[in-house]
Coordinates of C-alpha atoms and ligand atoms in Angstrom, one line a residue:
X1 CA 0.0 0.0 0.0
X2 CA 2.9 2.3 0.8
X3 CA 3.4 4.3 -2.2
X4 CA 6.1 6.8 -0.7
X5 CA 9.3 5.6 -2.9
X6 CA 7.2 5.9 -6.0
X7 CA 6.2 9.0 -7.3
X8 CA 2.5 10.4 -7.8
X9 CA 1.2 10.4 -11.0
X10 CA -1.0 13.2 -12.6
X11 CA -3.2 12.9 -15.5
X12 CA -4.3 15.9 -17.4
X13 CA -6.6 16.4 -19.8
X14 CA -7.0 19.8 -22.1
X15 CA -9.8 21.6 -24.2
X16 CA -10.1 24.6 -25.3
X17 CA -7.3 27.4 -27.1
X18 CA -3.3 27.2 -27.2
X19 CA -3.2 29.4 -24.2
X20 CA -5.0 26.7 -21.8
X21 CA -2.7 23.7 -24.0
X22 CA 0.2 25.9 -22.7
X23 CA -1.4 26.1 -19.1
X24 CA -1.3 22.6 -19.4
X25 CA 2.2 22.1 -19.9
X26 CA 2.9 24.9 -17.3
X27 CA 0.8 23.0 -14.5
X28 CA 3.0 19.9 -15.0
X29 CA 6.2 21.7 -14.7
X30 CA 5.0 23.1 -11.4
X31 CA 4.1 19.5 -10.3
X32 CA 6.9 17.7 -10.9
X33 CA 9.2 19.0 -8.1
X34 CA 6.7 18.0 -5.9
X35 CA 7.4 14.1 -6.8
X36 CA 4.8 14.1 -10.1
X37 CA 4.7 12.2 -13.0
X38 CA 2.6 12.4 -16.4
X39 CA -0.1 9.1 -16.9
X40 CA -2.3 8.8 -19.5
X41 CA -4.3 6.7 -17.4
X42 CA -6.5 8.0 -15.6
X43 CA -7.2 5.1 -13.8
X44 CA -3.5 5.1 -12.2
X45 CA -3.6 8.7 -11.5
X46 CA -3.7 10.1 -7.5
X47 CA -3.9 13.9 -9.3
X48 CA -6.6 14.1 -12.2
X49 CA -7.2 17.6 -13.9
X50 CA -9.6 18.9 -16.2
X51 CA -8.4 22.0 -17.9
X52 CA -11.6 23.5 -19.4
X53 CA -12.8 25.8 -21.8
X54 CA -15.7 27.6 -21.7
X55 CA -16.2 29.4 -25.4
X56 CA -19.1 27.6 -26.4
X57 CA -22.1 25.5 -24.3
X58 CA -20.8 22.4 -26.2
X59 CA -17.2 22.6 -24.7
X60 CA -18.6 23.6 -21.2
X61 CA -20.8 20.4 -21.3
X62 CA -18.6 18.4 -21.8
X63 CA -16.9 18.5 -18.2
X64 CA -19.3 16.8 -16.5
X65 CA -19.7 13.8 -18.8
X66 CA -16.1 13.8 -17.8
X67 CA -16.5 14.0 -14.3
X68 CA -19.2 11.3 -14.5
X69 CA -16.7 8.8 -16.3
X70 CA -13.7 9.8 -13.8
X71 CA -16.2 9.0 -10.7
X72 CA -16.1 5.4 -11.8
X73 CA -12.4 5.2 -14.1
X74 CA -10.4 6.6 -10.7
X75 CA -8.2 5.0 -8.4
X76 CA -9.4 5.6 -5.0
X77 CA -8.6 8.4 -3.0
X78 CA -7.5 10.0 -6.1
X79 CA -8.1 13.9 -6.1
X80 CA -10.2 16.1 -8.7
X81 CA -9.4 19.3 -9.8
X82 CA -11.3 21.4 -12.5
X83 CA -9.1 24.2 -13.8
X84 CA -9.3 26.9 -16.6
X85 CA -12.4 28.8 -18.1
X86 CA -15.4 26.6 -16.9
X87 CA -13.5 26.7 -13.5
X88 CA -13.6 30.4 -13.4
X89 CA -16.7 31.2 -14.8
X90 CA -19.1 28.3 -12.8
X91 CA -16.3 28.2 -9.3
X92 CA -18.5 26.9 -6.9
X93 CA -21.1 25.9 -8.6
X94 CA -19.3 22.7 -9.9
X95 CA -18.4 20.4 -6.7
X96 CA -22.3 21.4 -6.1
X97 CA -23.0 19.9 -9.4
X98 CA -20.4 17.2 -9.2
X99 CA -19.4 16.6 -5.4
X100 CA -16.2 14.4 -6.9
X101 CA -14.6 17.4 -7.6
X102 CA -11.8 18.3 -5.0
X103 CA -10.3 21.6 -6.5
X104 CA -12.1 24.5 -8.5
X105 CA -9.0 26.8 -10.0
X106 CA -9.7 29.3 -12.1
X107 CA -6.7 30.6 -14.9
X108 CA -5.1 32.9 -13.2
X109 CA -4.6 30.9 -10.1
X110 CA -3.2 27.6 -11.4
X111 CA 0.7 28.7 -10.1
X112 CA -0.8 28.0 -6.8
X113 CA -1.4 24.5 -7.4
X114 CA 0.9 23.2 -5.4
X115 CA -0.3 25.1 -2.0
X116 CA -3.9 24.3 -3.2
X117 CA -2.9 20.5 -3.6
X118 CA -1.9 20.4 0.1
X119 CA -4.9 22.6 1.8
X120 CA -7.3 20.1 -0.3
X121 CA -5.3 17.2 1.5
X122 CA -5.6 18.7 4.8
X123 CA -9.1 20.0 4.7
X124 CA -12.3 18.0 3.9
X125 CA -14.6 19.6 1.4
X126 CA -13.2 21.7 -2.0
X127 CA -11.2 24.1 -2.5
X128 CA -11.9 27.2 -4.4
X129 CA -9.2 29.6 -6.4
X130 CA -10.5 32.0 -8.9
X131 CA -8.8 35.5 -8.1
X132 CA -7.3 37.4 -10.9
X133 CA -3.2 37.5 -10.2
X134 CA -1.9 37.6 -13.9
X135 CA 0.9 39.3 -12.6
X136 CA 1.6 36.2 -10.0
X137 CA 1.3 33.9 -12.5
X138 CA 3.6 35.8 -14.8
X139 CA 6.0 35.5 -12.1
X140 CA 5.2 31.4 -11.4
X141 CA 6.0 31.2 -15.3
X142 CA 9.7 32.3 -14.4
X143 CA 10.3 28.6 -13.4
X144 CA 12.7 27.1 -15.9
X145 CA 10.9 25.1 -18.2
X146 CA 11.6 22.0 -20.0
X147 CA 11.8 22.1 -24.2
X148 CA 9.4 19.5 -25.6
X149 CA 11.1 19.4 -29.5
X150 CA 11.7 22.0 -31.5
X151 CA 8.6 23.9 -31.2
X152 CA 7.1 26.3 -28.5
X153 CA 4.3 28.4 -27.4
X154 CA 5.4 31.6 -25.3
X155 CA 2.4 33.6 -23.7
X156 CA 3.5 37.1 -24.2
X157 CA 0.0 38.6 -22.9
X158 CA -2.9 36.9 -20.8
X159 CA -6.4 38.1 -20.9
X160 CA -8.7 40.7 -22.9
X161 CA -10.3 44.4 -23.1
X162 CA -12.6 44.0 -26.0
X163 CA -15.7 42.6 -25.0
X164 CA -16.9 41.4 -28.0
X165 CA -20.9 40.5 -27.0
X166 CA -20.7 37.1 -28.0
X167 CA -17.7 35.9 -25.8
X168 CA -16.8 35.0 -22.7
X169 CA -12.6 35.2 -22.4
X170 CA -13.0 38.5 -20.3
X171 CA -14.5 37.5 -17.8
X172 CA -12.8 34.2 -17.8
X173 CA -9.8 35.3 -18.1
X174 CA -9.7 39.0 -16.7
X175 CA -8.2 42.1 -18.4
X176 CA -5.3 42.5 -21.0
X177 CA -1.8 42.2 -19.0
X178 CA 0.8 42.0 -20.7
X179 CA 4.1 39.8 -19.6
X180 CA 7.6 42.2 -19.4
X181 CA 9.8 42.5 -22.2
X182 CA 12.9 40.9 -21.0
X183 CA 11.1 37.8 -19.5
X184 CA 9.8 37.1 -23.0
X185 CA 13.7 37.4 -24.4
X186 CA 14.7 36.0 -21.2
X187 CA 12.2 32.8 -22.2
X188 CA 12.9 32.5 -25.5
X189 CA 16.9 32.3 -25.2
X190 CA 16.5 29.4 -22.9
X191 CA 13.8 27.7 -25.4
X192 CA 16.3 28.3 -27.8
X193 CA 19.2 27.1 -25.9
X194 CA 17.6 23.1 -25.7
X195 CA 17.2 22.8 -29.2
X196 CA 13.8 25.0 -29.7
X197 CA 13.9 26.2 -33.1
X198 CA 9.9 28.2 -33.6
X199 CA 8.3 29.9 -31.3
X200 CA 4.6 30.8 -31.2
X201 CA 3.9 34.3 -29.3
X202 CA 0.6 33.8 -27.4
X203 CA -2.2 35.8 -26.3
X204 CA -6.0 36.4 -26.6
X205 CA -5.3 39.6 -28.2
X206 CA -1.4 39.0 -29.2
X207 CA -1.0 42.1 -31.3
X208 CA -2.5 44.7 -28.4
X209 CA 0.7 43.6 -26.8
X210 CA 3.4 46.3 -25.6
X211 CA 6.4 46.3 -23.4
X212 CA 8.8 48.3 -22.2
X213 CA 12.0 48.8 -24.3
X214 CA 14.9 46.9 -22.9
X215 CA 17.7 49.5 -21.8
X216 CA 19.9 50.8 -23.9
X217 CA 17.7 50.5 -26.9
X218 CA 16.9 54.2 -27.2
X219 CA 13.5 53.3 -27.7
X220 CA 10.6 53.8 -24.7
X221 CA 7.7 51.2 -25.8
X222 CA 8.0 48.1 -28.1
X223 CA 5.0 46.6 -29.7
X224 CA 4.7 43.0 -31.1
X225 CA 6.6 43.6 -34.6
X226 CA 9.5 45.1 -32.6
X227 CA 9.3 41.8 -30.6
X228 CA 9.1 39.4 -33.1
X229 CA 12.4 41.5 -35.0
X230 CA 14.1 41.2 -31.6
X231 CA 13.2 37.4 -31.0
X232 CA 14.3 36.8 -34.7
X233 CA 18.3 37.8 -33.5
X234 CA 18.5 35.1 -30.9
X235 CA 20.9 32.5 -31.9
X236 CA 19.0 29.3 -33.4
X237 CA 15.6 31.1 -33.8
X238 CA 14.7 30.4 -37.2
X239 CA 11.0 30.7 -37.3
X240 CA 8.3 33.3 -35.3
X241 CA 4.1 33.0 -35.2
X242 CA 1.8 34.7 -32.5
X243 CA -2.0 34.2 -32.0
X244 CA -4.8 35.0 -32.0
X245 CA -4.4 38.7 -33.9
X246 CA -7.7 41.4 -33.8
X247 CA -8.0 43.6 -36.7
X248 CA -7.9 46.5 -34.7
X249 CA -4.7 46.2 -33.3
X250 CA -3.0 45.0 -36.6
X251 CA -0.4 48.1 -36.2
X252 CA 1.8 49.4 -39.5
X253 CA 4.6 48.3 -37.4
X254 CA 3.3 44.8 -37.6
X255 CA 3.0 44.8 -40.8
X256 CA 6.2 45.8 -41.9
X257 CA 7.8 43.5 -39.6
X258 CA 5.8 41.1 -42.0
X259 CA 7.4 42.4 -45.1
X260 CA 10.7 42.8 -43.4
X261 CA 11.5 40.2 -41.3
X262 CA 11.7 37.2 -43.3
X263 CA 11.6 34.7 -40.1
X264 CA 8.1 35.6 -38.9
X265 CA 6.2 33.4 -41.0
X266 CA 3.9 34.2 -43.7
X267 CA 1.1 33.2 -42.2
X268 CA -1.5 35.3 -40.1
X269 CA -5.0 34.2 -38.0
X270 CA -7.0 37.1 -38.2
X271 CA -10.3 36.5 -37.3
X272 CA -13.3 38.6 -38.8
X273 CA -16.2 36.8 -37.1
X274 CA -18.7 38.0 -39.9
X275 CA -18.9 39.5 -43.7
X276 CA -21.8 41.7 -42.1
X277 CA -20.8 45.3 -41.0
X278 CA -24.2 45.4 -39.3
X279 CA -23.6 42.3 -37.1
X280 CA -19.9 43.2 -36.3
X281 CA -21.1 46.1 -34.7
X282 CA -23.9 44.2 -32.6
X283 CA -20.8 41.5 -32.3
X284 CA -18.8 45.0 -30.8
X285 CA -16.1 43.9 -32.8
X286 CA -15.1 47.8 -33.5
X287 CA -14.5 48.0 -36.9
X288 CA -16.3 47.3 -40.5
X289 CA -16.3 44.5 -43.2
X290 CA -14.5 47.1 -46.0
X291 CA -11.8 48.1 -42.4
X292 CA -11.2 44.1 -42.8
X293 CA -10.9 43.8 -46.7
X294 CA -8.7 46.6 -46.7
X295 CA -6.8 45.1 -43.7
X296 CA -5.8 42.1 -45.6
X297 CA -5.0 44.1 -49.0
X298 CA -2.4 46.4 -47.0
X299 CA -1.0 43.1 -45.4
X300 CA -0.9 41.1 -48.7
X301 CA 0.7 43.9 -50.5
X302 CA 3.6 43.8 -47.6
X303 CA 4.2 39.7 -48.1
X304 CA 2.5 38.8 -51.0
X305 CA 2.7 35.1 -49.9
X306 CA 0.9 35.6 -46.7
X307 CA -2.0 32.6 -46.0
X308 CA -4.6 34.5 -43.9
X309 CA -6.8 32.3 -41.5
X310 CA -10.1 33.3 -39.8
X311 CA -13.0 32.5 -37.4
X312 CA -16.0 32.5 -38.3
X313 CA -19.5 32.6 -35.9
X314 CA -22.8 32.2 -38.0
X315 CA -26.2 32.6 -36.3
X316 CA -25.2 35.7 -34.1
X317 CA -28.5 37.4 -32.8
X318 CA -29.6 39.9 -35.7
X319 CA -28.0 37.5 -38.9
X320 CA -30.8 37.2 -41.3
X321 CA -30.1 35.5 -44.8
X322 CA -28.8 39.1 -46.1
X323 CA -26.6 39.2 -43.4
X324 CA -25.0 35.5 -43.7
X325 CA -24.6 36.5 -47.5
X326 CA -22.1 39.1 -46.3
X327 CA -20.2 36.3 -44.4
X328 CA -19.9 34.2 -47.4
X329 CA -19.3 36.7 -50.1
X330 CA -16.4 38.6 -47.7
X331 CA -15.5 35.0 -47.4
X332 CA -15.0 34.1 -51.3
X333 CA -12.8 37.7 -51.1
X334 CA -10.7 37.2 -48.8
X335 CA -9.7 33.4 -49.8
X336 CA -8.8 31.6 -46.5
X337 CA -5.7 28.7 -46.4
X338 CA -7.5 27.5 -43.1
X339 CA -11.0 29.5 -41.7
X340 CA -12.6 27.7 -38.2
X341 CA -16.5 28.1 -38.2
X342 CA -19.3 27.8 -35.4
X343 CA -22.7 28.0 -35.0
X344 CA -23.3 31.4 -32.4
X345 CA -23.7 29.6 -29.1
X346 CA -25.2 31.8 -25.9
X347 CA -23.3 32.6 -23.1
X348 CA -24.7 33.1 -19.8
X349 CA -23.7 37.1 -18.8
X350 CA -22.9 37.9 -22.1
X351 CA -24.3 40.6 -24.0
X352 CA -25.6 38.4 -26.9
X353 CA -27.9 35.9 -24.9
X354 CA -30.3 38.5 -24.1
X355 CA -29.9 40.4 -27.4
X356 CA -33.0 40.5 -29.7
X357 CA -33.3 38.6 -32.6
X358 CA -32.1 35.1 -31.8
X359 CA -31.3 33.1 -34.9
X360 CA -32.9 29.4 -34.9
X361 CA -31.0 26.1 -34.4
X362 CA -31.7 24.7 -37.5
X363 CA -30.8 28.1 -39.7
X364 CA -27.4 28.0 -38.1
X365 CA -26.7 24.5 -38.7
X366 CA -27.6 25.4 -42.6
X367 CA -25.7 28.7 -43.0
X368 CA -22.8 26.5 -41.6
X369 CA -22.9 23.8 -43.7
X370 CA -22.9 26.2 -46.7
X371 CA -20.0 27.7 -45.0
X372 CA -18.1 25.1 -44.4
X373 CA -18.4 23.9 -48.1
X374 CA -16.7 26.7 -49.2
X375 CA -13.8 26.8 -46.4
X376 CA -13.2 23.3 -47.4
X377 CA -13.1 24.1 -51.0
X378 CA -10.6 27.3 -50.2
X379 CA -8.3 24.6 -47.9
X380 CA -7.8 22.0 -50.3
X381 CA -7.1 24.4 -53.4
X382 CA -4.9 26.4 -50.9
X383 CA -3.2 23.1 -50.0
X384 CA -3.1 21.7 -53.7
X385 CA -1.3 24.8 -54.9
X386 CA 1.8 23.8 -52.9
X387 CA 2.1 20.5 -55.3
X388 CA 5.0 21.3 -57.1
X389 CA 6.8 24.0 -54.6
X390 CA 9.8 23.1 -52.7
X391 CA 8.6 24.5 -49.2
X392 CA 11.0 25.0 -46.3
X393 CA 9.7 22.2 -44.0
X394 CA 10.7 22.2 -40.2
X395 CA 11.0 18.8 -38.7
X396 CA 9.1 18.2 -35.4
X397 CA 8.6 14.8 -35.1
X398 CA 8.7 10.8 -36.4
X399 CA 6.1 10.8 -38.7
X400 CA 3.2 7.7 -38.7
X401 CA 5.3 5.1 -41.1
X402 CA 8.8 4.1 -40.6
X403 CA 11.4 6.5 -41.7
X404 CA 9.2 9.4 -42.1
X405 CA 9.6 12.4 -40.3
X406 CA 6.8 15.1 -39.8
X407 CA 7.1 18.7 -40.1
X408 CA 5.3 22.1 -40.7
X409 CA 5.5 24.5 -43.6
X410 CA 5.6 28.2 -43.5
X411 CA 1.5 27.9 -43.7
X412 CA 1.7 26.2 -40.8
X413 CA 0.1 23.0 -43.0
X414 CA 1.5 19.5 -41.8
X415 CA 4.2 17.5 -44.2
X416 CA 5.2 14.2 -44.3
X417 CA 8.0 13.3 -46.0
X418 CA 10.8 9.9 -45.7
X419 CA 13.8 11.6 -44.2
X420 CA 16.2 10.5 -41.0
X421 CA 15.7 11.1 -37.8
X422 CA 18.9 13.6 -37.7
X423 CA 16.9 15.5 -40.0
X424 CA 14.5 16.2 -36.5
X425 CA 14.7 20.0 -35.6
X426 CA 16.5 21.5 -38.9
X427 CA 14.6 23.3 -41.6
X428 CA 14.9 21.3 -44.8
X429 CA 13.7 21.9 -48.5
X430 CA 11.2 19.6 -49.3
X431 CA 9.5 19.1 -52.6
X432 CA 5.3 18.7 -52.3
X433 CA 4.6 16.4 -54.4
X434 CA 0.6 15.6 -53.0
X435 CA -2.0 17.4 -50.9
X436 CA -4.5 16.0 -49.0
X437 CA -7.4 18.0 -47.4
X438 CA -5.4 18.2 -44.4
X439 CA -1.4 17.6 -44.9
X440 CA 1.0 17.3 -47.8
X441 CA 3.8 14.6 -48.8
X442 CA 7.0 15.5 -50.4
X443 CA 10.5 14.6 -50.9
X444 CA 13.5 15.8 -49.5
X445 CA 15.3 18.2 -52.1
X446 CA 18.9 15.8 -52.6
X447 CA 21.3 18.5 -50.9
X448 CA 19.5 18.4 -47.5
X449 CA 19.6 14.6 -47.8
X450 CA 23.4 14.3 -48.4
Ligands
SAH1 N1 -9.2 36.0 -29.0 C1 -9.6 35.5 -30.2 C2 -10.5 34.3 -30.1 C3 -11.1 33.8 -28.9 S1 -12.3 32.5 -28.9 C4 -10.2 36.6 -31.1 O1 -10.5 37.6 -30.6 O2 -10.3 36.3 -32.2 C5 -12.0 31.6 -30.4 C6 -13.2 31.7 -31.3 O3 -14.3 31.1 -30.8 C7 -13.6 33.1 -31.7 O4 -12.8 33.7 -32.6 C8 -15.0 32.9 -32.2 O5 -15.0 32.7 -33.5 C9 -15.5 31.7 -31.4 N2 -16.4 32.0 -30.4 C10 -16.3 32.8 -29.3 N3 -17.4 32.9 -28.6 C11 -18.3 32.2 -29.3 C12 -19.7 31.9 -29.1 N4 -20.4 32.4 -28.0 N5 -20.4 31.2 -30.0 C13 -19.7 30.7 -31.0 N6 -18.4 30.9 -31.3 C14 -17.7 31.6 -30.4
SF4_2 FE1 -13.3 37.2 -27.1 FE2 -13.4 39.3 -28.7 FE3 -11.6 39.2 -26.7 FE4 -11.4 37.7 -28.9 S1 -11.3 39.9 -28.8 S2 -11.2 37.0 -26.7 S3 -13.5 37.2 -29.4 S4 -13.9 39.3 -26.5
F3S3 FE1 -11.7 28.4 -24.0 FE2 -10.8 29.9 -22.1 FE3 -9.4 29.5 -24.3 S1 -12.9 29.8 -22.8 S2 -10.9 29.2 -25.8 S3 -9.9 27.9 -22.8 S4 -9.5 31.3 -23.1

């Protein structure tokens, strides 16, 4: 019975955006010193944690049918913990929903997992952690952290000041902060120091991001194209990408650090949300379908090989068949290489559950599917057109057959191509040769191979 020689075991499991994926990751850094390792059993687990998100009703559902399989699947005496969005949003409300639940620990508190961990084992009944403390957690991020390959997701800002009526990220995850200049550098050296080779920059609203010039630069404020120039001089850095980008914030700076720095990659995830000036301004997305068109158009002119990807919500209170009409046609304009499309789901204590004008299940599931037809249609010519191109691939992985490796092109598309293992963590020409709807083959161009 004694298990005090071997070590605890923690089982995670993730929904939701990068920034929660990356919250993830974080969590289990913080739990290792405490004697934790990673199962993906959750049956041999003594931690289990949901990490939740709570965007649509769907995802936020889909925590308790979780909960109810864990009752049964754990060990016993394991503990429960609920963290991220749903956690925040519901706190207390969940161990009165689903007594299993041990821990309730909303974003911003998860660096406090560890103290949490040991009050829950000293005191019976849950235990509840939603305050705000990005800068806290900023700080708990300072931990060194473990590479995992040649990829990696930085936060660079937490939280978000828009309000759009639809969403709930503001009050799940509080208002913009945004993480100190040199602690991003100070992050990405190390990452780049094991072997990490592309970063992605993250944050709700990435591209409001600004920091304080490091000393000595002569300059007084950086935004995120000063960044990502910055980041791009660090010894073994050889690609940059941030998400998610507004419109609003897309800055001339930005966009000549698009035409000018040839490391950030030429791809962007600018979501629009609708074609329908009318129902972005019920959305409160702040600016107008022509602002968007002529968004891109500036952008495109500055890296003419830019792939531009979206979000897209259809069925938002207001959208009549005029409206959705908008969506599609700014939709055909704008071409998307990848676009990700829902049906408008309503959130409690958000503007846009109570607005007038609600659109009917079964119109949104038909607008979408005539959406989706045509985003499918713009990703598989998008990904056909690379047949024949010799794409700079970089290497992440072993691929699903023996002695292929899998990587990521510029577009952020996944390639498989037969190359060895040596070749894991270098960027390598490779020749596309066929697309599928969702990856391409090629062949290593002869030089790399040598
Ligand atoms: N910060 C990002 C996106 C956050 S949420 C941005 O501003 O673009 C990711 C996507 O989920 C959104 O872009 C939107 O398309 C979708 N989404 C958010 N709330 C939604 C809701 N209530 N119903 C349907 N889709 C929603
Ligand atoms: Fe949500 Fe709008 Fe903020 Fe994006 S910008 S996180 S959609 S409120
Ligand atoms: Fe979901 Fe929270 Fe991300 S609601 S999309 S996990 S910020």
């Amino acid at each position: 019975m004694s298990e005090t020689n071997s070590p605890r075991k923690v089982h995670v499991k993730t929904w939701g955006c990068q920034m929660n994926a990356y919250d993830t990751e974080r969590m289990i850094g913080l739990l290792r010193p405490l004697g934790y390792g990673v199962t993906e059993d959750p049956g041999a687990a003594d931690l289990l944690i949901l990490n939740t998100c709570h965007i649509r009703e769907k995802a936020a559902e889909k925590v308790y049918s979780e909960l109810g399989r864990l009752k049964s699947q754990r060990k016993d005496g394991a503990r429960i913990a609920v963290a991220g969005c749903v956690a925040q949003a519901e706190g207390a409300e969940i161990p009165a929903r689903a007594p299993q639940v041990d821990m309730v620990i909303g974003p911003q508190s998860y660096h406090r997992l560890p103290e949490l961990i040991a009050r829950a084992a000293r005191e019976r009944g849950e235990v509840l952690e939603t305050e705000f403390e990005a800068e806290a957690k900023f700080d708990a991020l300072e931990t060194p952290r473990e590479a995992d390959g040649p990829t990696a997701f930085v936060t660079v800002q937490e939280g978000c000041d828009k309000f759009c009526t639809f969403c709930v990220v503001p009050y799940t995850r509080g208002a913009e902060v945004g993480r100190a200049t040199d602690r991003i550098v100070a992050e990405v050296r190390a990452l780049a120091a094991q072997g990490v080779r592309e970063v992605t920059l993250l944050g709700q609203n990435v591209n409001a991001w600004r920091g304080t010039a490091p000393a000595g630069s002569g300059e007084e404020v950086w935004g995120l194209g000063r960044l990502c120039r910055h980041l791009a001089r660090i010894d073994g850095i050889e690609r940059i990408r941030f998400t998610t980008s507004h419109p609003r914030d897309m800055d001339d700076a930005l966009i000549e650090a698009f035409a000018e720095e040839e490391k950030l990659m030429p791809y962007l995830h600018l979501p629009v949300q609708s074609g329908s000036t009318r129902i972005l301004k019920a959305m409160n997305r702040q600016h107008t379908a022509e602002d968007y068109l002529r968004l891109i158009e500036r952008i495109r002119a500055a890296r003419p090989d830019i792939a531009i990807s979206g979000d897209m919500i259809v069925g938002f209170p207001g959208e009549d068949e005029a409206a959705f009409e908008e969506t599609m046609s700014l939709t055909r304009e704008v071409d998307y290489a990848a676009c990700y499309s829902f049906k408008y789901s309503r959130r409690p204590g958000t503007p846009g559950a109570t607005m007038r004008g609600q659109v009917a299940e079964d119109a949104k599931a038909e607008r979408l599917a005539r959406l989706q037809a045509l985003l499918d249609e713009q990703r598989h010519a998008f990904n056909a057109r690379q047949v024949g191109r010799t794409l700079p691939i970089l290497f992440e992985a072993r691929g699903r057959h023996e002695g292929q490796l899998k990587g990521r092109s510029p577009y952020l598309q996944s390639v498989h191509a037969e190359a060895p293992e040596a070749l894991i963590g270098q960027v390598v020409p490779v020749a596309i040769e066929r697309a599928g709807p969702n990856s391409l083959t090629g062949r290593i161009e002869c030089s790399a191979a040598a």
